[in-house]
Short mmCIF file of C-alpha atoms in Angstrom, two decimals:
data_model
loop_
_atom_site.label_atom_id
_atom_site.label_comp_id
_atom_site.label_asym_id
_atom_site.label_seq_id
_atom_site.Cartn_x
_atom_site.Cartn_y
_atom_site.Cartn_z
CA MET A 1 24.54 -5.96 27.88
CA VAL A 2 25.24 -5.17 24.44
CA GLU A 3 29.24 -5.28 24.74
CA LEU A 4 28.95 -8.45 26.61
CA LEU A 5 26.81 -9.89 23.64
CA ASP A 6 29.09 -8.52 21.26
CA GLY A 7 32.19 -10.40 22.71
CA VAL A 8 30.03 -13.85 22.70
CA ILE A 9 28.43 -13.70 19.62
CA PRO A 10 30.18 -13.93 16.27
CA PRO A 11 29.86 -10.77 13.96
CA LEU A 12 27.97 -12.40 11.56
CA LEU A 13 25.40 -13.82 13.62
CA TRP A 14 25.02 -10.70 15.88
CA ARG A 15 24.45 -8.73 12.44
CA VAL A 16 21.87 -11.54 11.14
CA LEU A 17 20.51 -11.35 15.03
CA LEU A 18 19.95 -7.54 14.73
CA ILE A 19 18.31 -7.65 11.48
CA VAL A 20 15.78 -10.15 12.50
CA LEU A 21 15.13 -8.09 15.71
CA GLU A 22 14.41 -5.05 13.09
CA VAL A 23 12.16 -7.02 10.99
CA LEU A 24 10.04 -8.18 13.58
CA ALA A 25 10.02 -4.56 15.22
CA ILE A 26 8.37 -3.75 11.99
CA VAL A 27 6.13 -6.72 11.34
CA LEU A 28 4.65 -7.66 14.66
CA PRO A 29 3.08 -3.97 14.66
CA MET A 30 2.03 -4.21 11.49
CA LEU A 31 0.12 -7.27 11.96
CA GLY A 32 -1.91 -5.53 15.09
CA ILE A 33 -2.15 -2.45 12.65
CA VAL A 34 -3.94 -4.31 10.03
CA ALA A 35 -6.46 -6.31 12.37
CA TYR A 36 -7.37 -2.82 13.75
CA LEU A 37 -7.96 -1.04 10.56
CA THR A 38 -10.37 -3.57 9.57
CA TYR A 39 -12.21 -2.39 13.00
CA ALA A 40 -11.24 1.32 11.89
CA GLU A 41 -13.04 0.89 8.47
CA ARG A 42 -16.14 -0.92 9.93
CA LYS A 43 -16.57 2.04 12.37
CA VAL A 44 -16.00 4.84 9.38
CA ILE A 45 -18.49 3.18 7.39
CA GLY A 46 -21.05 2.88 9.98
CA ALA A 47 -20.50 6.66 10.94
CA ILE A 48 -21.24 7.69 7.36
CA GLN A 49 -24.24 5.20 7.12
CA LEU A 50 -25.50 6.40 10.25
CA ARG A 51 -25.40 2.95 11.83
CA LYS A 52 -23.15 1.58 15.15
CA GLY A 53 -20.59 -0.64 13.42
CA PRO A 54 -18.60 -3.33 15.73
CA ASN A 55 -20.03 -2.41 19.34
CA VAL A 56 -20.56 -6.28 20.76
CA VAL A 57 -17.20 -7.98 21.57
CA GLY A 58 -15.30 -5.87 23.99
CA ALA A 59 -15.69 -2.36 24.96
CA PHE A 60 -16.87 -0.16 21.93
CA GLY A 61 -16.08 -3.38 19.86
CA LEU A 62 -12.63 -3.33 20.17
CA LEU A 63 -11.99 -7.08 20.50
CA GLN A 64 -13.87 -7.75 17.06
CA PRO A 65 -10.58 -7.96 15.21
CA LEU A 66 -9.06 -10.35 17.51
CA ALA A 67 -12.46 -12.51 17.45
CA ASP A 68 -12.50 -12.65 13.83
CA GLY A 69 -8.71 -13.65 13.72
CA LEU A 70 -9.86 -16.66 16.10
CA LYS A 71 -12.58 -17.42 13.96
CA LEU A 72 -10.11 -17.59 10.65
CA PHE A 73 -7.90 -19.43 12.49
CA THR A 74 -10.15 -22.35 13.71
CA LYS A 75 -12.24 -22.49 10.23
CA GLU A 76 -11.45 -25.33 8.36
CA MET A 77 -9.18 -24.64 4.99
CA ILE A 78 -10.48 -26.63 2.31
CA ILE A 79 -8.58 -27.18 -1.18
CA PRO A 80 -10.54 -28.04 -4.13
CA THR A 81 -9.74 -31.80 -5.54
CA GLN A 82 -8.78 -30.58 -8.87
CA ALA A 83 -6.65 -27.44 -7.42
CA ASN A 84 -2.90 -27.13 -8.01
CA ARG A 85 -1.95 -27.74 -3.84
CA GLY A 86 1.44 -26.45 -3.95
CA VAL A 87 0.47 -22.93 -6.03
CA PHE A 88 -3.03 -22.77 -4.54
CA LEU A 89 -1.02 -22.56 -0.90
CA LEU A 90 1.53 -20.31 -1.96
CA ALA A 91 -0.52 -17.70 -3.58
CA PRO A 92 -1.81 -15.94 -0.04
CA VAL A 93 1.50 -16.37 1.51
CA LEU A 94 3.26 -14.51 -1.34
CA THR A 95 0.57 -11.77 -1.27
CA PHE A 96 0.88 -11.36 2.16
CA GLY A 97 4.57 -11.61 2.63
CA LEU A 98 5.33 -8.87 -0.40
CA ALA A 99 2.80 -6.53 1.49
CA LEU A 100 5.12 -6.74 4.50
CA ALA A 101 8.54 -6.94 2.96
CA ALA A 102 7.96 -3.62 1.35
CA TRP A 103 8.07 -1.82 4.45
CA ALA A 104 12.14 -3.02 4.40
CA VAL A 105 13.01 0.36 2.90
CA VAL A 106 10.35 2.55 4.29
CA PRO A 107 11.84 5.31 6.65
CA PHE A 108 9.32 5.97 9.46
CA ASP A 109 11.70 8.97 10.99
CA GLU A 110 15.20 10.39 9.86
CA GLY A 111 17.37 7.18 10.54
CA TRP A 112 14.60 4.60 11.12
CA VAL A 113 14.86 2.35 8.27
CA VAL A 114 16.19 -1.41 8.11
CA ALA A 115 17.92 -0.99 4.64
CA ASP A 116 18.52 2.86 3.63
CA ILE A 117 19.43 1.50 -0.15
CA ASN A 118 19.95 4.05 -3.02
CA VAL A 119 17.23 2.58 -5.18
CA GLY A 120 14.63 2.51 -2.45
CA VAL A 121 11.75 3.95 -4.67
CA LEU A 122 12.51 1.28 -7.34
CA TYR A 123 12.22 -1.42 -4.83
CA LEU A 124 9.17 -0.09 -3.53
CA PHE A 125 7.50 -0.32 -7.20
CA ALA A 126 8.99 -3.46 -7.99
CA ILE A 127 7.48 -5.15 -4.80
CA SER A 128 4.06 -3.62 -5.20
CA SER A 129 4.24 -4.64 -8.98
CA LEU A 130 4.86 -8.24 -7.82
CA GLY A 131 1.51 -8.40 -5.92
CA VAL A 132 0.00 -9.13 -9.13
CA TYR A 133 1.41 -12.69 -9.29
CA GLY A 134 0.02 -14.09 -6.20
CA ILE A 135 -3.70 -13.15 -7.85
CA ILE A 136 -2.81 -14.89 -10.60
CA MET A 137 -1.32 -17.79 -9.15
CA SER A 138 -4.54 -18.18 -6.77
CA GLY A 139 -7.13 -17.63 -9.93
CA TRP A 140 -4.93 -20.42 -12.00
CA ALA A 141 -4.51 -23.14 -9.26
CA SER A 142 -8.47 -22.91 -8.29
CA ASN A 143 -9.17 -24.49 -11.21
CA SER A 144 -12.15 -22.51 -11.34
CA ARG A 145 -13.57 -20.24 -14.34
CA TYR A 146 -14.65 -17.45 -11.98
CA ALA A 147 -11.56 -17.42 -9.67
CA PHE A 148 -9.42 -17.81 -13.24
CA LEU A 149 -11.28 -14.72 -14.59
CA GLY A 150 -11.21 -12.60 -11.15
CA GLY A 151 -7.44 -13.43 -11.43
CA LEU A 152 -7.28 -12.06 -15.16
CA ARG A 153 -9.38 -8.94 -14.29
CA SER A 154 -6.91 -8.14 -11.58
CA ALA A 155 -3.71 -8.32 -13.29
CA ALA A 156 -5.15 -6.29 -16.21
CA GLN A 157 -6.21 -3.85 -13.51
CA MET A 158 -3.15 -3.73 -11.93
CA VAL A 159 -0.90 -3.31 -14.82
CA SER A 160 -2.96 -0.69 -16.35
CA TYR A 161 -2.56 1.43 -13.25
CA GLU A 162 1.04 0.68 -12.68
CA VAL A 163 2.01 2.64 -15.90
CA SER A 164 0.67 5.80 -14.73
CA MET A 165 2.09 5.12 -11.17
CA GLY A 166 5.40 4.89 -12.84
CA PHE A 167 5.17 8.36 -14.76
CA VAL A 168 3.94 9.82 -11.22
CA LEU A 169 6.99 8.56 -9.76
CA VAL A 170 9.84 9.84 -12.27
CA SER A 171 8.19 13.18 -12.02
CA VAL A 172 8.67 13.54 -8.21
CA LEU A 173 12.19 11.89 -8.65
CA LEU A 174 13.11 14.27 -11.13
CA MET A 175 12.64 17.17 -8.28
CA ALA A 176 13.99 14.98 -5.78
CA GLY A 177 17.22 13.90 -7.54
CA SER A 178 17.67 10.54 -5.98
CA LEU A 179 16.14 7.34 -5.74
CA ASN A 180 16.83 6.69 -2.14
CA ILE A 181 13.59 7.30 -0.26
CA SER A 182 15.26 9.45 2.87
CA LYS A 183 16.63 11.40 0.27
CA VAL A 184 13.31 12.16 -1.25
CA VAL A 185 11.90 13.12 1.88
CA GLU A 186 14.99 15.01 2.55
CA ALA A 187 14.31 16.99 -0.70
CA GLN A 188 11.04 18.40 0.52
CA LYS A 189 12.97 20.50 3.12
CA GLU A 190 14.09 22.53 0.33
CA TRP A 191 11.37 22.59 -2.29
CA GLY A 192 8.41 22.29 0.60
CA TRP A 193 5.58 19.34 0.18
CA PHE A 194 5.75 17.83 -3.37
CA ILE A 195 2.11 18.13 -3.20
CA VAL A 196 2.34 21.72 -3.56
CA TRP A 197 4.09 21.70 -7.04
CA GLN A 198 2.54 18.10 -8.10
CA LEU A 199 -1.03 18.67 -7.23
CA PRO A 200 -2.49 16.73 -10.14
CA MET A 201 -0.19 13.95 -9.98
CA PHE A 202 -1.07 13.43 -6.19
CA VAL A 203 -4.51 13.07 -7.50
CA VAL A 204 -3.69 10.69 -9.98
CA PHE A 205 -1.47 8.57 -7.52
CA VAL A 206 -4.22 8.28 -5.00
CA ILE A 207 -7.04 7.01 -7.52
CA SER A 208 -4.10 4.69 -8.96
CA ALA A 209 -3.59 3.52 -5.31
CA LEU A 210 -7.54 2.70 -4.80
CA ALA A 211 -7.26 0.42 -8.39
CA GLU A 212 -3.71 -1.09 -7.42
CA THR A 213 -5.06 -2.49 -4.09
CA ASN A 214 -8.72 -3.40 -5.87
CA ARG A 215 -10.38 -0.78 -3.47
CA VAL A 216 -13.95 0.72 -4.02
CA PRO A 217 -14.67 2.03 -6.73
CA PHE A 218 -12.09 -0.09 -8.52
CA ASP A 219 -12.77 -3.43 -7.04
CA LEU A 220 -13.65 -5.30 -10.22
CA PRO A 221 -11.80 -8.56 -9.42
CA GLU A 222 -13.85 -9.04 -6.57
CA ALA A 223 -17.31 -8.13 -7.85
CA GLU A 224 -19.82 -10.62 -6.21
CA ALA A 225 -22.60 -10.12 -8.73
CA GLU A 226 -20.55 -11.71 -11.85
CA LEU A 227 -17.53 -13.34 -10.40
CA VAL A 228 -19.01 -14.86 -7.27
CA ALA A 229 -15.78 -12.70 -5.14
CA GLY A 230 -13.33 -13.50 -7.81
CA TYR A 231 -9.94 -14.79 -7.54
CA ASN A 232 -10.43 -15.89 -3.82
CA VAL A 233 -13.80 -17.34 -4.33
CA GLU A 234 -12.10 -21.07 -3.45
CA TYR A 235 -10.49 -20.01 -0.33
CA SER A 236 -11.23 -20.55 2.88
CA GLY A 237 -10.14 -20.28 6.70
CA MET A 238 -6.72 -18.62 7.00
CA ALA A 239 -5.62 -18.58 3.28
CA PHE A 240 -8.68 -16.57 2.77
CA GLY A 241 -7.53 -14.30 5.91
CA MET A 242 -4.32 -13.69 4.14
CA PHE A 243 -5.53 -12.42 1.26
CA PHE A 244 -7.74 -10.45 3.12
CA LEU A 245 -5.10 -8.96 5.46
CA GLY A 246 -2.71 -8.75 2.17
CA GLU A 247 -5.15 -6.07 0.81
CA TYR A 248 -5.21 -4.00 4.21
CA ALA A 249 -1.42 -4.04 4.53
CA ASN A 250 -0.89 -2.90 0.77
CA MET A 251 -3.63 -0.20 1.76
CA ILE A 252 -1.28 0.90 4.40
CA LEU A 253 1.91 0.49 2.33
CA MET A 254 0.37 2.99 -0.30
CA SER A 255 -0.64 5.60 1.85
CA GLY A 256 2.96 5.31 3.48
CA MET A 257 3.91 5.94 -0.40
CA THR A 258 1.85 8.89 -0.82
CA SER A 259 2.98 10.39 2.40
CA ILE A 260 6.37 9.90 1.61
CA LEU A 261 6.35 11.20 -2.39
CA PHE A 262 4.05 13.86 -1.52
CA LEU A 263 3.52 14.94 2.07
CA GLY A 264 6.94 15.24 3.39
CA GLY A 265 7.07 11.31 5.14
CA TRP A 266 8.08 12.45 8.77
CA LEU A 267 8.48 16.03 8.29
CA PRO A 268 5.84 18.47 10.16
CA PRO A 269 4.07 20.73 8.22
CA LEU A 270 6.06 23.80 9.55
CA SER A 271 9.57 23.84 10.81
CA ILE A 272 8.71 25.87 13.50
CA ALA A 273 7.60 25.33 17.13
CA PRO A 274 5.30 23.28 18.48
CA PHE A 275 5.03 21.33 15.24
CA THR A 276 9.04 20.53 15.51
CA TRP A 277 8.46 19.49 18.98
CA VAL A 278 6.66 16.35 18.05
CA PRO A 279 8.44 13.01 16.77
CA GLY A 280 8.60 12.74 13.01
CA ILE A 281 7.21 9.28 13.35
CA ILE A 282 4.35 10.64 14.73
CA TRP A 283 3.77 12.92 11.96
CA PHE A 284 4.25 9.90 9.55
CA ALA A 285 1.62 7.78 11.07
CA LEU A 286 -0.90 10.99 11.00
CA LYS A 287 -0.18 11.78 7.27
CA ILE A 288 -0.77 7.72 6.77
CA SER A 289 -3.93 7.72 8.83
CA ALA A 290 -5.49 10.70 6.84
CA ILE A 291 -4.84 8.74 3.44
CA LEU A 292 -6.48 5.52 4.98
CA PHE A 293 -9.48 7.59 5.77
CA PHE A 294 -9.64 8.74 2.26
CA PHE A 295 -9.43 5.33 1.30
CA LEU A 296 -12.58 4.03 3.75
CA TRP A 297 -14.48 7.11 2.89
CA ALA A 298 -14.40 6.39 -0.86
CA ARG A 299 -15.79 2.86 0.08
CA ALA A 300 -18.53 4.06 1.80
CA THR A 301 -19.30 6.75 -0.99
CA PHE A 302 -18.47 5.85 -4.65
CA PRO A 303 -20.29 3.02 -6.64
CA ARG A 304 -18.31 0.48 -8.42
CA TYR A 305 -17.18 1.34 -11.63
CA ARG A 306 -18.24 -0.80 -14.97
CA TYR A 307 -14.94 -2.52 -16.19
CA ASP A 308 -14.70 -0.34 -19.78
CA GLN A 309 -14.99 2.90 -17.62
CA LEU A 310 -11.84 1.63 -15.29
CA MET A 311 -9.73 0.78 -18.34
CA ARG A 312 -10.62 3.95 -20.32
CA LEU A 313 -9.80 5.93 -17.10
CA GLY A 314 -6.37 4.35 -16.98
CA TRP A 315 -5.26 4.33 -20.52
CA LYS A 316 -7.04 7.36 -22.33
CA ILE A 317 -7.19 9.83 -19.32
CA PHE A 318 -4.47 8.97 -16.74
CA LEU A 319 -1.51 7.75 -19.21
CA PRO A 320 -1.51 10.74 -21.56
CA PHE A 321 -2.10 13.30 -18.56
CA THR A 322 0.73 11.74 -16.44
CA LEU A 323 3.06 11.76 -19.75
CA LEU A 324 2.11 15.19 -20.32
CA TRP A 325 2.78 16.31 -16.80
CA LEU A 326 6.15 14.44 -16.82
CA VAL A 327 7.32 16.41 -20.09
CA LEU A 328 6.14 20.01 -18.29
CA VAL A 329 8.18 19.23 -14.91
CA ALA A 330 11.15 18.01 -16.77
CA GLY A 331 11.26 21.19 -19.23
CA ALA A 332 10.24 23.46 -15.92
CA LEU A 333 13.29 22.15 -14.26
CA GLU A 334 15.49 22.17 -17.10
CA LEU A 335 14.60 26.01 -18.04
CA THR A 336 15.30 27.02 -14.30
CA GLY A 337 18.51 24.97 -14.12
CA LYS A 338 17.49 22.66 -11.20
CA LEU A 339 17.22 19.73 -13.45
CA PRO A 340 19.28 17.01 -11.46
CA ASN A 341 22.21 14.84 -12.79
CA MET A 342 20.98 11.73 -11.67
CA GLY A 343 23.92 9.50 -13.87
CA GLY A 344 26.78 11.48 -11.83
#
């Protein structure tokens, strides 16, 4: 069948069709995973707080995400009279679209990647950094002081913790010797999982990921008490739903990045049977699930930080610590003769 179509469809069109199919193979399952992550969160928090969580719509409440999605689709989307209509509508699309676009360079297993580019880590970091624009745009376009303050809060918070995450990435890349994500995972065959060598940076990265995705205890941009839900206060219907889904998609993305950088990506815990019998994509999914469970656990456990505490942690603790650790890693690699020549 493939050979038959290959003779009929022009090569360029055939290549475009394959890329579209690859993208759909990632985007469609991701939409389902994002929807049921909301269900998992409500179930986990319900168990921690000794209540049932969703249990009415469908068996064990399994149809609750579909009911919530239908509700958002059918709700009226109200646009404020004085809002900038174009930017107002573009902001949630940008937020959700960037969360999905980042998966183009993420390898799910050996060779299972849409674009195996040499600067995949840089691409991931750039895409995750661009997410702040959707939030700023929504806060400004809403023409509401509460939404604008929420957007500014989020911008300051995300930029602050991206600096520390950048130093964490550099310290990992020094050991991997490549910006290619697949090679970062393969380097852990030689070194072992980087969490063993860089445990403090793993802790910093996970906490920074909580701040980057505006999750508890760092959900200051959405502080209900003082900002009445923050940057998305003027959004309703599916526009609000896209912000909501974008936040959960970013959680999955950050969990995937953590798995790749520190937990060996698709690599099994031990290179022996029966661990090697399990497909790599299963190991990758299990690692992401474990990190996501921590995200959900943190929401049910920790109180919200004050804004001054949030900034102090980012600038006065994480920034100098990650910079010092980076120097120590580079020095240790230089002394042992294992510092890679990434410019060659």
